[in-house]
Short mmCIF file of C-alpha atoms in Angstrom, two decimals:
data_model
loop_
_atom_site.label_atom_id
_atom_site.label_comp_id
_atom_site.label_asym_id
_atom_site.label_seq_id
_atom_site.Cartn_x
_atom_site.Cartn_y
_atom_site.Cartn_z
CA MET A 1 0.18 0.11 -0.16
CA THR A 2 1.60 3.64 -1.04
CA SER A 3 2.08 6.12 2.26
CA GLY A 4 -0.60 8.05 0.46
CA GLY A 5 -3.80 5.57 0.82
CA PHE A 6 -2.31 4.89 4.06
CA ASP A 7 -2.39 8.71 5.56
CA LEU A 8 -6.10 7.90 4.19
CA LEU A 9 -6.76 5.20 6.20
CA ILE A 10 -5.02 6.86 8.78
CA VAL A 11 -7.60 10.06 8.72
CA LEU A 12 -10.45 8.21 8.31
CA PRO A 13 -11.34 7.92 11.63
CA ALA A 14 -11.60 11.64 11.83
CA PHE A 15 -13.44 12.15 8.44
CA LEU A 16 -16.36 10.13 10.43
CA ALA A 17 -16.01 11.66 13.26
CA GLY A 18 -16.57 14.90 11.24
CA LEU A 19 -19.21 13.41 10.00
CA LEU A 20 -21.04 12.95 13.25
CA VAL A 21 -20.60 16.11 14.26
CA LEU A 22 -22.33 17.21 11.00
CA ALA A 23 -24.90 14.98 11.19
CA THR A 24 -26.32 17.13 14.27
CA HIS A 25 -24.63 20.19 14.21
CA ILE A 26 -26.41 21.43 10.81
CA PRO A 27 -29.86 21.31 11.53
CA LEU A 28 -28.59 22.59 15.59
CA GLY A 29 -26.63 26.17 13.46
CA ALA A 30 -29.73 26.54 11.43
CA GLN A 31 -31.91 26.69 14.28
CA VAL A 32 -29.47 28.73 16.15
CA LEU A 33 -29.62 31.19 13.17
CA LYS A 34 -32.92 31.36 13.74
CA ARG A 35 -33.56 32.06 17.29
CA GLY A 36 -30.97 34.81 16.97
CA ILE A 37 -28.35 33.40 19.95
CA VAL A 38 -24.81 32.39 17.58
CA PHE A 39 -23.07 32.41 20.59
CA ILE A 40 -24.67 30.07 22.78
CA ASP A 41 -22.41 27.37 20.60
CA LEU A 42 -19.30 29.04 22.00
CA ALA A 43 -20.66 29.10 25.83
CA ILE A 44 -21.80 25.50 25.92
CA ALA A 45 -18.90 24.06 24.50
CA GLN A 46 -16.44 26.04 26.67
CA ILE A 47 -18.90 24.61 29.71
CA ALA A 48 -18.77 21.46 28.66
CA ALA A 49 -14.38 21.50 28.61
CA LEU A 50 -14.69 23.33 31.81
CA GLY A 51 -16.24 20.08 33.32
CA VAL A 52 -13.88 17.99 31.41
CA ILE A 53 -11.03 20.13 32.93
CA ILE A 54 -12.62 19.97 36.90
CA ALA A 55 -13.02 16.00 36.29
CA GLY A 56 -9.28 15.56 34.31
CA SER A 57 -7.90 17.85 37.78
CA GLY A 58 -9.26 14.36 39.65
CA SER A 59 -7.07 12.52 37.63
CA LEU A 60 -9.60 10.58 36.06
CA ASP A 61 -9.37 8.36 32.67
CA PRO A 62 -9.91 11.73 29.99
CA HIS A 63 -11.80 9.27 27.44
CA GLY A 64 -13.10 7.83 30.64
CA TRP A 65 -17.62 7.28 31.95
CA ALA A 66 -16.23 9.89 34.38
CA VAL A 67 -15.28 12.30 31.98
CA GLN A 68 -17.45 12.36 29.73
CA LEU A 69 -20.57 12.06 32.60
CA ALA A 70 -18.75 15.70 33.92
CA ALA A 71 -18.37 17.13 30.74
CA GLY A 72 -22.01 16.62 30.09
CA VAL A 73 -23.99 17.85 33.40
CA ALA A 74 -21.66 21.04 33.14
CA ALA A 75 -23.34 21.34 29.41
CA VAL A 76 -26.75 21.02 31.07
CA LEU A 77 -26.68 22.87 33.80
CA GLY A 78 -25.48 25.85 31.07
CA ALA A 79 -28.49 25.05 29.24
CA LEU A 80 -30.71 25.37 32.23
CA LEU A 81 -28.75 28.86 33.38
CA LEU A 82 -29.25 30.02 30.13
CA THR A 83 -32.58 28.98 29.53
CA TRP A 84 -33.42 30.88 33.21
CA THR A 85 -31.36 34.50 31.64
CA GLU A 86 -33.64 33.81 28.45
CA LYS A 87 -37.19 33.58 30.34
CA ARG A 88 -35.79 36.15 32.57
CA TRP A 89 -33.85 39.20 30.65
CA PRO A 90 -34.49 38.38 26.66
CA GLU A 91 -33.71 41.66 24.95
CA VAL A 92 -29.74 41.14 26.29
CA GLN A 93 -29.70 37.25 25.96
CA GLU A 94 -26.73 37.41 23.06
CA ALA A 95 -25.03 39.10 26.05
CA GLN A 96 -25.87 36.91 28.48
CA ILE A 97 -24.26 34.07 26.87
CA GLY A 98 -20.95 36.14 25.75
CA VAL A 99 -20.86 36.77 29.31
CA LEU A 100 -21.23 33.04 30.58
CA PHE A 101 -18.38 31.74 27.83
CA ILE A 102 -15.95 34.24 29.28
CA LEU A 103 -16.15 33.12 32.58
CA ALA A 104 -16.24 29.71 31.41
CA ALA A 105 -13.32 30.42 29.74
CA SER A 106 -11.31 32.44 32.37
CA ALA A 107 -12.53 29.51 34.78
CA SER A 108 -10.38 26.75 32.63
CA LEU A 109 -7.45 29.50 32.62
CA LEU A 110 -7.41 29.52 36.72
CA LEU A 111 -7.66 25.73 37.16
CA VAL A 112 -4.82 24.82 35.14
CA ALA A 113 -2.56 27.71 36.09
CA HIS A 114 -0.27 25.23 38.58
CA ASN A 115 -0.73 21.95 36.24
CA PRO A 116 2.60 21.81 33.97
CA HIS A 117 0.39 19.98 31.46
CA GLY A 118 -2.81 22.06 32.02
CA GLY A 119 -1.34 25.13 28.50
CA GLU A 120 -1.08 21.41 26.48
CA HIS A 121 -4.60 20.28 27.63
CA LEU A 122 -6.64 23.43 27.24
CA GLN A 123 -5.56 23.62 23.77
CA ASP A 124 -6.19 19.99 22.99
CA LEU A 125 -10.24 21.59 24.41
CA LEU A 126 -9.95 24.49 22.36
CA ALA A 127 -8.13 24.03 18.50
CA GLY A 128 -8.65 19.53 19.32
CA GLN A 129 -7.01 16.53 18.48
CA ILE A 130 -9.75 15.20 15.69
CA LEU A 131 -6.37 13.76 13.59
CA TRP A 132 -5.81 11.30 16.53
CA VAL A 133 -9.76 9.88 16.96
CA ASN A 134 -9.68 6.33 17.21
CA TYR A 135 -12.94 4.04 16.01
CA ASN A 136 -13.80 3.02 20.29
CA GLN A 137 -13.97 6.71 20.87
CA LEU A 138 -17.10 6.74 17.78
CA LEU A 139 -19.38 4.38 19.72
CA MET A 140 -21.08 6.21 22.36
CA PRO A 141 -20.86 9.90 19.68
CA ALA A 142 -22.35 7.54 16.81
CA LEU A 143 -25.51 6.61 19.93
CA GLY A 144 -25.80 10.08 21.26
CA SER A 145 -25.97 11.40 17.41
CA ALA A 146 -28.84 8.82 15.98
CA VAL A 147 -30.49 10.13 19.20
CA ILE A 148 -30.03 12.97 18.28
CA VAL A 149 -30.94 13.28 15.03
CA ALA A 150 -34.38 11.63 15.89
CA VAL A 151 -34.96 14.60 18.09
CA LEU A 152 -34.81 16.78 15.57
CA ALA A 153 -36.95 14.94 12.25
CA VAL A 154 -39.16 14.50 15.27
CA PHE A 155 -39.99 17.67 16.20
CA GLY A 156 -37.51 19.67 13.84
CA ASP A 157 -38.92 23.47 14.92
CA ARG A 158 -41.30 23.18 17.47
CA LEU A 159 -38.77 22.20 19.44
CA PRO A 160 -39.28 23.65 23.11
CA ARG A 161 -36.87 26.61 24.44
CA LEU A 162 -35.82 24.54 27.53
CA GLY A 163 -36.14 21.31 25.54
CA PHE A 164 -33.93 22.43 22.36
CA TYR A 165 -31.21 23.93 24.38
CA LEU A 166 -30.73 20.37 26.93
CA VAL A 167 -30.82 18.84 22.99
CA PHE A 168 -27.74 21.21 22.42
CA ALA A 169 -25.97 21.03 25.08
CA LEU A 170 -26.11 16.60 24.67
CA ALA A 171 -24.51 17.35 21.20
CA VAL A 172 -21.70 19.82 22.27
CA THR A 173 -20.63 17.87 24.83
CA ALA A 174 -19.97 14.30 22.40
CA SER A 175 -18.53 16.26 19.89
CA VAL A 176 -16.08 19.27 22.13
CA GLN A 177 -13.71 16.56 22.90
CA LEU A 178 -13.51 14.62 19.54
CA ILE A 179 -12.94 17.93 17.79
CA GLY A 180 -12.89 20.98 19.99
CA VAL A 181 -14.61 24.41 20.71
CA TYR A 182 -13.53 25.88 17.46
CA LEU A 183 -14.18 23.19 15.47
CA VAL A 184 -18.10 22.60 17.21
CA PHE A 185 -18.81 26.41 16.20
CA ALA A 186 -16.75 26.38 12.51
CA SER A 187 -19.32 23.53 12.66
CA LEU A 188 -23.01 24.91 13.81
CA ILE A 189 -22.36 28.30 11.89
CA VAL A 190 -20.27 28.70 9.13
CA PRO A 191 -22.41 25.89 7.29
CA SER A 192 -25.97 27.16 7.99
CA LEU A 193 -24.25 30.98 7.05
CA ALA A 194 -23.35 29.54 3.88
CA VAL A 195 -27.07 28.41 2.66
CA ARG A 196 -29.03 30.80 4.13
CA HIS A 197 -30.70 32.09 1.43
CA TYR A 198 -31.13 28.83 -0.09
CA ALA A 199 -34.43 27.41 -0.23
CA GLY A 200 -36.01 24.66 0.89
CA ARG A 201 -33.81 20.87 0.66
CA ARG A 202 -31.65 22.71 -1.38
CA ARG A 203 -30.65 24.32 1.35
CA LEU A 204 -29.89 21.24 4.23
CA ALA A 205 -28.27 19.66 1.36
CA PHE A 206 -25.69 22.58 -0.02
CA ALA A 207 -24.85 23.05 3.83
CA TYR A 208 -24.16 18.96 4.92
CA LEU A 209 -22.22 19.67 1.07
CA THR A 210 -20.24 22.05 2.71
CA GLY A 211 -19.43 20.65 6.08
CA VAL A 212 -18.47 17.30 4.44
CA GLY A 213 -16.15 19.41 1.69
CA GLY A 214 -14.73 21.01 4.70
CA TYR A 215 -13.72 18.01 6.76
CA ALA A 216 -11.89 16.13 3.34
CA SER A 217 -10.14 18.93 1.87
CA GLY A 218 -9.47 20.30 5.54
CA LEU A 219 -8.03 16.52 6.68
CA VAL A 220 -6.27 15.64 3.20
CA LEU A 221 -4.58 19.22 3.42
CA SER A 222 -3.15 18.54 7.50
CA ILE A 223 -1.82 15.28 6.04
CA LEU A 224 -0.17 16.60 3.04
CA LEU A 225 1.21 19.71 4.93
CA ASP A 226 1.64 18.83 8.16
CA LEU A 227 -0.30 21.45 9.52
CA PRO A 228 -2.72 20.93 12.46
CA SER A 229 -6.02 19.38 11.39
CA GLY A 230 -7.98 21.70 13.21
CA ALA A 231 -7.39 24.77 11.86
CA LEU A 232 -6.94 23.93 8.90
CA ILE A 233 -10.54 22.20 9.03
CA VAL A 234 -11.96 25.80 10.34
CA TRP A 235 -10.59 27.95 6.85
CA CYS A 236 -11.65 25.02 4.57
CA LEU A 237 -15.34 25.26 6.00
CA ALA A 238 -14.85 28.97 5.38
CA LEU A 239 -13.13 29.00 1.57
CA LEU A 240 -15.98 26.79 0.11
CA ALA A 241 -18.94 28.23 2.52
CA MET A 242 -17.97 31.66 0.51
CA VAL A 243 -17.38 29.25 -2.71
CA VAL A 244 -21.56 28.15 -2.17
CA TYR A 245 -22.71 31.65 -0.61
CA ALA A 246 -21.29 32.86 -3.80
CA VAL A 247 -23.07 30.72 -6.52
CA GLY A 248 -25.88 30.36 -4.78
CA PRO A 249 -29.30 32.65 -4.59
CA LYS A 250 -29.32 36.44 -4.33
CA PRO A 251 -31.40 37.63 -1.14
CA ALA A 252 -34.41 38.93 -2.44
CA ALA A 253 -33.61 43.68 -2.67
CA GLN A 254 -35.55 45.11 0.63
CA PRO A 255 -37.97 48.00 -0.26
CA ALA A 256 -36.61 51.77 0.03
#
């Protein structure tokens, strides 16, 4: 087998991880844009990462059930808090989401300040280590993605506020440890931005094509150029999204 073929086999688990993430994040991203709470994904992802850091401070297996549970509990608590703030102060919900994000990010920095490997661990949670994902790590995210896709298919836009936040929290919890905070945000928002003027089923189809193309090209380029996979995927998603938006339908002109 050629070295190129061997490299492609290496990135296959990472590509499958990307497909699992896109399966839930594309429809969730469309709802995020529709609801006008764009930065909720950053906030919830950062809170889930904070849960991982808190659990990791107890010398637990980073891929074990305890850490997964800690990330999930942290994300759900964040979702419940945001549900309450949206009821209490809906006019400043986006600002509250931003404050929650910066508080979680700052808490993460404080918790790893005296850990000799804390900076490396924090970077892994932010930028991700998608290239080193293995097949065993995909089992639970695959089951979770199947449940979330089923819920979204049944309820769609009819999910109540609390239900949406909880589903969102569970989806982000499953993905943040696979791909990192940056890719979580890019996977949710970038494809949906690219297709926002597309109509009907074409919108969903082109969003998935944008996401799949971004992950595939980013992973291949990371092997060829020996550059960080997560960062390259973010850029490939953004560049492909620009092309999809440019060749797509234009918004209707606003009346004078």
